Amino acid sequence: MYSRNNSTWLKHWDFILLDLVMFQIAYICSYVIRMGIQNPYGDPTYLNIGGIICLIDLCAVFFTEPYHGIMRRGYFLEFKSTLNHVFLVCAVEAGYLFLSKRASAFSRLSFIWFIMTAIVLIYAERIIWKQYLVRHKRLFYEKVKMFLVTTRDEADNVLERMKLNSFNEFEIIGIAYAGETPKENERVRGIPVVCRADEIPDYIQTRWVDAVFISVEDKTKIPAKLVEQCLDMGLTVHDILDGMEEWTTNQYINRMGGYMVLTSSVKMATSKQILLKRLLDICGGLVGLFLTAVLTVFLAPAIFISSPGPIFFSQTRVGKNGKRFKIYKFRSMYRDAEKRKKELMAKNEMNGLMFKIEADPRIIGSGPDGTRHGLGWFIRKTSLDEFPQFWNVLKGDMSLVGTRPPTEDEWKQYKPYHRARLAVKPGLTGMWQVSGRSDITDFEDVVKLDMKYIKNWNLGMDVKILIKTVFVVLGGRGSK
């Protein structure tokens, strides 16, 4: 899933926080200039307006996105953006004072000083902070992992142009040549040239790649199905516009790295949608961690007594677009469960790239034949083992709702179109969990459910799945 305007809330939270602080400093300075050295927050009216300014600023950021492209803006454009932002906040503040009938209790001279001081402080703060970020090459967001498709003749110019017209928004992790074979260990500006364009799907299959950038003037050098294959794998594709054809309805014209490109993805999401989903994850993660702490008090001794060893189980899983992360669960299996998995593969009840058996002797208290219902069975049947994953949700590795994160062994066996199910963050729950879970035994059906979720995603769908999950867990349906 591609977030079309992700630079404001998800990317430049540092500027949002600094602007909030500068507004309050300007507010205090304007009060001191007018009233003398006093605490403005000691006056109920001024305390109320100070809080309202914070709220107005956040709303202005949410609806107008003033930080889009902020690292590429020059001094004049930054000053213009600062004026627009400050005047908008002050205009709404003036409207609030008028409608709430508090204008008479608020100093007009203080209001004028607030406008001028805010402009100076916010403009200075933005310029200084940008210079600091550039000088120290600091990032407060995760770069997009980009794979470049170009020709040997164009490669150096493309990389130079992208470097001059971007500020660390993405990282080129590899280059593929269109129409020619790269030399052994060939590099362009330190970036490895790893394959031909027709070998891209196989190369990126098990690697962390978020997007593919195509900069080839002669489109005949690009394999006919390349863009379609990349989209089927859940990747976002950016193609410079010359000769571009319509491949999907989820596309828009975008500027990237100094080029005008047509961006295509299996699903587009706005920054507001991504923000709301992340806020839902944070709230759910905090509540979930509190419940996890309570459960640990009871489950920790029970697990240790039944099977001495770690209380929690961790495993490397594959997340969004191939990013590896550690997943955490309450341990419901014996410590040698992973080693014994190979012995039980013949009993696998899933058709495809997932492993699950009902009578699993690796589960704590299940007995030699796996038919007993002991502690491990209870933990798994009630889905209590999943609660530590709220830490993954809070960290941002997972979401409350998404697709099931595969193991590295499963991931290595994926076909290209299977990769598309990881176009979104993996989730604690999802379409598979509320549609039968263990009753669905064909992995291809799981993929179909995941793709249905990705292509039709909206926040309302997440809420519905969460509600359904509660009833599924309480009813003990679909979990083995």
Coordinates of C-alpha atoms in Angstrom, one line a residue:
M1 CA 0.0 0.0 0.0
Y2 CA 1.4 3.4 -0.9
S3 CA 0.8 6.5 1.2
R4 CA 0.5 9.3 -1.3
N5 CA 1.3 12.3 1.0
N6 CA 3.2 10.8 3.9
S7 CA 5.5 13.8 4.6
T8 CA 3.4 15.7 7.0
W9 CA 2.2 13.7 9.9
L10 CA 4.2 10.5 9.6
K11 CA 7.4 12.0 8.5
H12 CA 7.9 15.5 9.8
W13 CA 6.6 15.2 13.4
D14 CA 9.7 17.0 14.5
F15 CA 8.7 20.2 12.7
I16 CA 5.1 19.8 14.1
L17 CA 6.5 19.7 17.6
L18 CA 8.9 22.5 17.2
D19 CA 6.2 24.8 15.6
L20 CA 3.9 24.0 18.6
V21 CA 6.7 25.1 21.0
M22 CA 7.5 28.3 18.9
F23 CA 3.8 29.3 18.9
Q24 CA 3.7 29.0 22.7
I25 CA 7.0 30.9 23.1
A26 CA 5.6 33.6 20.8
Y27 CA 2.4 33.7 22.9
I28 CA 4.3 34.2 26.1
C29 CA 6.6 36.9 24.6
S30 CA 3.6 38.8 23.2
Y31 CA 1.9 38.7 26.7
V32 CA 5.1 39.9 28.4
I33 CA 5.6 42.7 25.9
R34 CA 2.1 44.0 26.6
M35 CA 1.6 43.1 30.3
G36 CA 5.1 43.0 31.7
I37 CA 6.9 40.0 33.2
Q38 CA 3.9 37.9 34.2
N39 CA 2.7 34.3 33.7
P40 CA 0.1 34.4 30.9
Y41 CA -1.2 31.0 31.9
G42 CA -2.2 32.3 35.3
D43 CA -5.1 34.2 33.6
P44 CA -7.9 31.8 32.8
T45 CA -8.7 33.6 29.5
Y46 CA -5.1 33.5 28.3
L47 CA -4.7 29.9 29.5
N48 CA -7.7 28.9 27.4
I49 CA -6.4 30.7 24.3
G50 CA -3.0 29.1 24.7
G51 CA -4.6 25.7 24.5
I52 CA -6.8 26.7 21.6
I53 CA -3.7 27.9 19.7
C54 CA -2.2 24.4 20.0
L55 CA -5.4 22.8 18.8
I56 CA -5.8 25.2 15.9
D57 CA -2.2 24.5 14.8
L58 CA -2.6 20.8 14.8
C59 CA -5.8 21.1 12.8
A60 CA -4.1 23.4 10.3
V61 CA -1.3 20.9 9.9
F62 CA -3.8 18.0 9.4
F63 CA -5.9 19.8 6.8
T64 CA -3.3 21.9 4.9
E65 CA -0.1 19.7 5.2
P66 CA 2.4 22.7 5.4
Y67 CA 5.4 20.4 5.7
H68 CA 5.1 18.6 2.4
G69 CA 8.5 19.1 0.6
I70 CA 9.9 21.2 3.5
M71 CA 13.4 20.0 3.1
R72 CA 13.5 21.1 -0.5
R73 CA 12.1 24.6 0.0
G74 CA 14.4 27.6 -0.2
Y75 CA 14.4 30.6 2.1
F76 CA 11.7 32.5 0.2
L77 CA 9.3 29.6 -0.2
E78 CA 9.8 28.7 3.5
F79 CA 9.0 32.3 4.5
K80 CA 5.9 32.2 2.3
S81 CA 4.9 28.9 3.9
T82 CA 5.5 30.3 7.4
L83 CA 3.3 33.4 6.7
N84 CA 0.5 31.2 5.4
H85 CA 0.6 28.9 8.4
V86 CA 0.8 31.7 11.0
F87 CA -1.9 33.8 9.4
L88 CA -4.2 30.8 9.2
V89 CA -3.7 29.9 12.8
C90 CA -4.2 33.6 13.9
A91 CA -7.3 34.0 11.7
V92 CA -9.0 31.0 13.3
E93 CA -7.9 32.2 16.7
A94 CA -9.5 35.6 16.0
G95 CA -12.7 33.9 14.9
Y96 CA -12.7 31.9 18.1
L97 CA -12.3 35.0 20.2
F98 CA -15.2 36.7 18.4
L99 CA -17.6 33.8 18.5
S100 CA -16.8 33.0 22.2
K101 CA -17.2 36.7 23.1
R102 CA -13.8 36.8 24.7
A103 CA -12.3 39.4 22.4
S104 CA -12.9 42.2 24.9
A105 CA -10.9 40.4 27.6
F106 CA -8.0 39.8 25.2
S107 CA -5.4 42.5 24.4
R108 CA -5.4 43.4 20.7
L109 CA -1.9 44.7 21.0
S110 CA -0.8 41.4 22.4
F111 CA -2.5 39.7 19.5
I112 CA -0.5 41.8 17.0
W113 CA 2.7 41.1 18.8
F114 CA 1.8 37.4 18.8
I115 CA 1.5 37.4 15.0
M116 CA 4.8 39.1 14.4
T117 CA 6.7 37.1 17.0
A118 CA 5.3 33.8 15.8
I119 CA 6.4 34.6 12.2
V120 CA 10.0 35.4 13.2
L121 CA 10.4 32.4 15.6
I122 CA 8.8 29.8 13.4
Y123 CA 10.7 30.9 10.3
A124 CA 14.0 30.9 12.2
E125 CA 13.2 27.5 13.8
R126 CA 12.5 25.9 10.5
I127 CA 15.6 27.2 8.8
I128 CA 17.9 26.4 11.7
W129 CA 16.4 22.9 12.1
K130 CA 16.7 22.1 8.4
Q131 CA 20.3 23.2 8.4
Y132 CA 21.0 21.0 11.4
L133 CA 19.3 18.0 9.7
V134 CA 21.3 18.5 6.5
R135 CA 24.6 19.1 8.3
H136 CA 24.3 16.0 10.5
K137 CA 22.3 13.9 8.1
R138 CA 19.7 13.1 10.7
L139 CA 16.5 11.3 9.9
F140 CA 13.4 10.9 12.1
Y141 CA 11.6 8.7 9.6
E142 CA 12.3 5.5 7.8
K143 CA 13.6 5.7 4.3
V144 CA 11.8 4.1 1.4
K145 CA 13.8 1.2 0.0
M146 CA 14.0 1.9 -3.7
F147 CA 15.1 -0.3 -6.6
L148 CA 16.2 1.5 -9.7
V149 CA 15.7 0.3 -13.3
T150 CA 17.7 2.2 -15.9
T151 CA 20.4 1.8 -18.5
R152 CA 24.1 1.9 -18.2
D153 CA 24.3 5.2 -20.1
E154 CA 21.6 6.9 -18.0
A155 CA 22.4 5.4 -14.5
D156 CA 24.9 8.1 -13.4
N157 CA 22.8 11.0 -14.5
V158 CA 19.7 9.5 -12.9
L159 CA 21.4 9.0 -9.6
E160 CA 22.8 12.6 -9.6
R161 CA 19.5 14.1 -10.5
M162 CA 17.7 12.2 -7.8
K163 CA 20.3 13.2 -5.2
L164 CA 20.0 16.9 -6.0
N165 CA 16.2 16.9 -5.9
S166 CA 15.5 14.9 -2.8
F167 CA 16.5 14.8 0.9
N168 CA 16.9 11.2 2.0
E169 CA 13.3 10.3 1.3
F170 CA 14.5 7.1 -0.2
E171 CA 17.5 4.8 -0.4
I172 CA 18.5 3.2 -3.7
I173 CA 19.5 -0.4 -2.7
G174 CA 20.2 -1.8 -6.1
I175 CA 20.2 -1.1 -9.8
A176 CA 18.9 -3.3 -12.7
Y177 CA 20.0 -2.5 -16.3
A178 CA 17.3 -2.6 -19.0
G179 CA 18.4 -4.2 -22.2
E180 CA 21.9 -5.2 -21.1
T181 CA 23.7 -7.4 -18.7
P182 CA 25.7 -5.8 -15.9
K183 CA 29.4 -6.6 -15.3
E184 CA 30.5 -8.7 -12.4
N185 CA 30.5 -6.6 -9.2
E186 CA 29.6 -3.4 -11.2
R187 CA 28.7 -0.4 -9.1
V188 CA 27.4 3.1 -10.0
R189 CA 28.1 5.8 -7.3
G190 CA 28.7 3.0 -4.8
I191 CA 25.3 1.3 -5.5
P192 CA 25.5 -2.3 -6.8
V193 CA 24.2 -3.2 -10.2
V194 CA 22.7 -6.6 -9.4
C195 CA 20.7 -7.9 -12.4
R196 CA 18.9 -7.3 -15.7
A197 CA 15.4 -5.8 -15.8
D198 CA 13.9 -9.2 -16.7
E199 CA 15.4 -10.7 -13.5
I200 CA 14.0 -8.2 -11.1
P201 CA 11.0 -10.2 -9.8
D202 CA 13.3 -13.1 -8.9
Y203 CA 16.0 -10.8 -7.3
I204 CA 13.7 -8.8 -5.1
Q205 CA 11.4 -11.7 -4.1
T206 CA 13.1 -12.3 -0.7
R207 CA 14.6 -8.8 -0.2
W208 CA 13.3 -5.7 1.5
V209 CA 12.1 -3.5 -1.3
D210 CA 9.3 -0.9 -1.0
A211 CA 9.2 0.5 -4.5
V212 CA 10.7 0.3 -8.0
F213 CA 11.7 3.4 -9.9
I214 CA 11.9 3.1 -13.7
S215 CA 13.9 5.7 -15.6
V216 CA 14.3 4.3 -19.1
E217 CA 13.7 6.5 -22.1
D218 CA 13.4 3.7 -24.6
K219 CA 10.4 1.7 -23.1
T220 CA 11.0 -1.2 -25.5
K221 CA 14.0 -2.2 -23.3
I222 CA 11.7 -2.8 -20.4
P223 CA 10.1 -6.3 -20.2
A224 CA 6.4 -6.0 -21.2
K225 CA 5.1 -7.6 -18.0
L226 CA 7.6 -5.9 -15.6
V227 CA 5.3 -3.3 -14.1
E228 CA 2.4 -5.7 -13.9
Q229 CA 4.6 -8.3 -12.1
C230 CA 5.9 -5.6 -9.6
L231 CA 2.3 -4.5 -8.9
D232 CA 1.3 -8.2 -8.4
M233 CA 4.0 -8.4 -5.8
G234 CA 2.5 -5.5 -3.9
L235 CA 5.3 -3.1 -4.8
T236 CA 4.8 0.6 -5.6
V237 CA 6.1 1.5 -9.1
H238 CA 7.3 5.0 -10.1
D239 CA 7.8 5.4 -13.9
I240 CA 9.0 8.6 -15.6
L241 CA 6.2 9.8 -17.8
D242 CA 7.7 9.4 -21.3
G243 CA 5.6 6.8 -23.1
M244 CA 3.8 5.7 -19.9
E245 CA 0.7 3.6 -20.3
E246 CA -2.2 3.1 -17.9
W247 CA -1.6 0.0 -15.8
T248 CA -3.9 0.5 -12.9
T249 CA -6.5 2.8 -11.5
N250 CA -4.5 3.4 -8.4
Q251 CA -2.0 5.9 -9.9
Y252 CA -1.3 9.5 -9.9
I253 CA 1.3 12.0 -11.3
N254 CA 4.0 12.7 -8.8
R255 CA 7.4 14.5 -8.6
M256 CA 10.3 12.4 -7.3
G257 CA 14.0 12.9 -7.5
G258 CA 13.7 15.7 -10.0
Y259 CA 11.5 13.7 -12.4
M260 CA 7.8 13.7 -13.2
V261 CA 6.6 10.2 -12.7
L262 CA 3.3 8.2 -12.9
T263 CA 3.1 6.4 -9.5
S264 CA 1.2 3.1 -9.5
S265 CA 0.3 0.9 -6.6
V266 CA -2.0 -2.0 -5.6
K267 CA -3.7 0.5 -3.2
M268 CA -3.4 4.2 -2.5
A269 CA -3.8 5.7 1.0
T270 CA -3.7 9.3 2.0
S271 CA -1.5 10.5 4.9
K272 CA -4.7 11.2 6.9
Q273 CA -5.8 7.6 6.5
I274 CA -2.4 6.3 7.5
L275 CA -2.3 8.7 10.5
L276 CA -5.7 7.5 11.7
K277 CA -4.7 3.9 11.3
R278 CA -1.5 4.5 13.3
L279 CA -3.4 6.3 16.0
L280 CA -5.7 3.4 16.3
D281 CA -2.7 1.1 16.6
I282 CA -1.1 3.2 19.3
C283 CA -4.3 3.3 21.4
G284 CA -4.8 -0.4 20.9
G285 CA -1.2 -1.1 21.6
L286 CA -1.2 0.7 24.9
V287 CA -4.4 -1.0 26.1
G288 CA -3.1 -4.3 24.9
L289 CA 0.2 -4.0 26.7
F290 CA -1.6 -3.2 29.9
L291 CA -3.6 -6.4 29.5
T292 CA -0.4 -8.3 28.6
A293 CA 1.2 -7.1 31.9
V294 CA -1.8 -8.4 33.9
L295 CA -1.8 -11.7 32.0
T296 CA 1.9 -12.1 32.6
V297 CA 1.3 -12.2 36.4
F298 CA -0.8 -15.4 35.9
L299 CA 0.7 -17.0 32.8
A300 CA 4.4 -16.6 33.6
P301 CA 4.5 -19.0 36.5
A302 CA 2.2 -21.4 34.8
I303 CA 4.3 -21.6 31.7
F304 CA 7.5 -21.9 33.6
I305 CA 6.2 -24.7 35.9
S306 CA 4.8 -26.6 32.9
S307 CA 7.9 -26.2 30.7
P308 CA 10.9 -24.6 32.4
G309 CA 12.4 -21.9 30.1
P310 CA 11.6 -18.5 28.7
I311 CA 8.1 -17.2 29.3
F312 CA 8.1 -15.4 26.0
F313 CA 8.8 -16.8 22.5
S314 CA 10.4 -14.6 19.8
Q315 CA 10.9 -15.4 16.2
T316 CA 12.0 -13.5 13.1
R317 CA 9.1 -12.8 10.8
V318 CA 8.8 -11.0 7.5
G319 CA 6.9 -7.7 7.6
K320 CA 5.8 -5.0 5.2
N321 CA 7.5 -5.3 1.8
G322 CA 10.1 -7.8 3.2
K323 CA 11.3 -6.0 6.3
R324 CA 12.4 -8.5 9.0
F325 CA 11.3 -8.0 12.6
K326 CA 11.1 -10.0 15.9
I327 CA 7.6 -11.1 16.8
Y328 CA 6.8 -11.8 20.5
K329 CA 4.3 -14.3 22.0
F330 CA 3.6 -16.1 25.2
R331 CA 5.4 -19.5 24.8
S332 CA 2.7 -22.2 24.3
M333 CA 5.1 -24.8 22.9
Y334 CA 8.1 -26.7 24.3
R335 CA 11.5 -25.2 23.7
D336 CA 12.4 -27.6 20.9
A337 CA 9.3 -26.9 18.9
E338 CA 11.2 -25.4 15.9
K339 CA 13.5 -28.4 15.7
R340 CA 10.6 -30.9 15.8
K341 CA 8.7 -29.0 13.1
K342 CA 10.5 -30.8 10.3
E343 CA 9.5 -34.2 11.7
L344 CA 5.8 -33.2 11.6
M345 CA 5.7 -31.6 8.1
A346 CA 4.1 -34.8 6.7
K347 CA 1.1 -34.1 9.0
N348 CA 0.6 -30.5 7.8
E349 CA -3.1 -29.8 7.4
M350 CA -2.5 -26.6 5.3
N351 CA -2.2 -26.8 1.5
G352 CA 0.6 -24.4 0.6
L353 CA 3.1 -22.3 2.5
M354 CA 1.8 -22.4 6.0
F355 CA 2.1 -25.1 8.7
K356 CA -0.6 -26.1 11.1
I357 CA -1.8 -29.4 12.6
E358 CA -4.6 -30.0 15.2
A359 CA -2.9 -32.7 17.2
D360 CA 0.5 -31.0 17.7
P361 CA 2.7 -32.8 20.3
R362 CA 4.9 -29.7 20.5
I363 CA 2.3 -27.8 22.4
I364 CA 2.8 -27.7 26.2
G365 CA 0.8 -30.4 27.9
S366 CA -0.4 -32.0 24.7
G367 CA 1.0 -35.4 25.3
P368 CA 3.1 -37.6 23.0
D369 CA 0.3 -37.8 20.4
G370 CA -0.7 -34.2 20.7
T371 CA -4.3 -34.9 21.7
R372 CA -4.3 -33.7 25.3
H373 CA -5.7 -30.3 26.1
G374 CA -3.2 -28.8 28.5
L375 CA -1.9 -25.3 29.3
G376 CA -0.5 -24.7 25.8
W377 CA -3.8 -25.7 24.2
F378 CA -5.7 -23.3 26.5
I379 CA -3.4 -20.4 25.7
R380 CA -3.7 -20.9 22.0
K381 CA -7.4 -21.6 22.0
T382 CA -8.1 -18.4 23.8
S383 CA -5.5 -16.5 21.7
L384 CA -3.7 -15.4 24.9
D385 CA -0.4 -16.2 23.3
E386 CA -0.9 -13.3 20.8
F387 CA -1.0 -10.6 23.5
P388 CA 2.7 -9.8 23.6
Q389 CA 2.4 -8.8 19.9
F390 CA 0.8 -5.5 21.1
W391 CA 4.5 -4.5 21.7
N392 CA 5.1 -5.1 18.0
V393 CA 2.1 -3.0 17.2
L394 CA 3.2 -0.1 19.4
K395 CA 6.7 -0.3 17.9
G396 CA 5.2 0.0 14.4
D397 CA 6.4 -3.4 13.1
M398 CA 2.8 -4.6 13.0
S399 CA -0.7 -3.2 13.0
L400 CA -3.8 -4.2 14.8
V401 CA -5.3 -5.3 11.5
G402 CA -3.3 -6.6 8.6
T403 CA -2.1 -9.8 7.1
R404 CA -0.4 -12.8 8.9
P405 CA 3.4 -12.3 9.0
P406 CA 5.1 -15.3 7.4
T407 CA 8.2 -17.0 8.8
E408 CA 11.4 -16.7 6.8
D409 CA 11.1 -20.3 5.6
E410 CA 7.6 -19.6 4.2
W411 CA 8.7 -16.3 2.7
K412 CA 11.5 -18.0 0.7
Q413 CA 9.0 -20.3 -0.9
Y414 CA 6.6 -17.5 -2.0
K415 CA 5.8 -17.1 -5.6
P416 CA 5.9 -13.5 -6.9
Y417 CA 2.1 -12.9 -6.5
H418 CA 2.2 -14.2 -2.9
R419 CA 4.5 -11.2 -2.1
A420 CA 1.6 -8.8 -2.6
R421 CA 0.0 -9.8 0.7
L422 CA 2.8 -8.0 2.4
A423 CA 2.1 -4.7 0.8
V424 CA 0.7 -3.7 4.2
K425 CA 2.0 -4.1 7.7
P426 CA 1.2 -7.6 9.2
G427 CA -1.6 -7.5 11.8
L428 CA -2.6 -9.1 15.0
T429 CA -5.8 -10.0 13.3
G430 CA -7.2 -9.8 9.7
M431 CA -9.6 -11.2 7.2
W432 CA -8.2 -14.8 7.6
Q433 CA -8.7 -14.8 11.4
V434 CA -12.3 -13.7 11.2
S435 CA -13.2 -15.8 8.2
G436 CA -12.6 -19.3 9.6
R437 CA -8.9 -19.3 10.4
S438 CA -7.9 -22.9 10.9
D439 CA -11.0 -24.0 9.0
I440 CA -9.3 -22.5 5.9
T441 CA -6.7 -25.1 4.9
D442 CA -5.6 -23.7 1.5
F443 CA -2.9 -21.0 1.5
E444 CA -4.2 -19.6 -1.8
D445 CA -7.5 -18.9 -0.1
V446 CA -5.6 -17.0 2.6
V447 CA -3.8 -15.0 -0.1
K448 CA -7.2 -14.2 -1.7
L449 CA -8.6 -12.9 1.6
D450 CA -5.5 -10.8 2.2
M451 CA -5.7 -9.2 -1.2
K452 CA -9.4 -8.5 -0.7
Y453 CA -8.4 -6.7 2.4
I454 CA -5.6 -4.7 0.8
K455 CA -7.5 -3.6 -2.3
N456 CA -10.6 -2.6 -0.4
W457 CA -9.0 -1.2 2.8
N458 CA -10.5 1.6 4.8
L459 CA -10.5 2.5 8.5
G460 CA -14.1 1.3 8.8
M461 CA -13.0 -2.2 7.6
D462 CA -10.4 -2.3 10.3
V463 CA -13.0 -1.4 13.0
K464 CA -15.3 -4.1 11.7
I465 CA -12.6 -6.8 11.7
L466 CA -11.5 -5.8 15.3
I467 CA -15.1 -6.2 16.5
K468 CA -15.5 -9.5 14.7
T469 CA -12.2 -10.6 16.2
V470 CA -13.5 -10.0 19.7
F471 CA -16.5 -12.3 19.1
V472 CA -14.3 -14.9 17.4
V473 CA -11.9 -15.0 20.3
L474 CA -14.6 -15.1 23.0
G475 CA -16.4 -17.8 21.1
G476 CA -13.1 -19.8 20.6
R477 CA -13.9 -20.3 16.9
G478 CA -11.3 -21.0 14.3
S479 CA -8.3 -21.3 16.7
K480 CA -6.4 -24.5 17.1

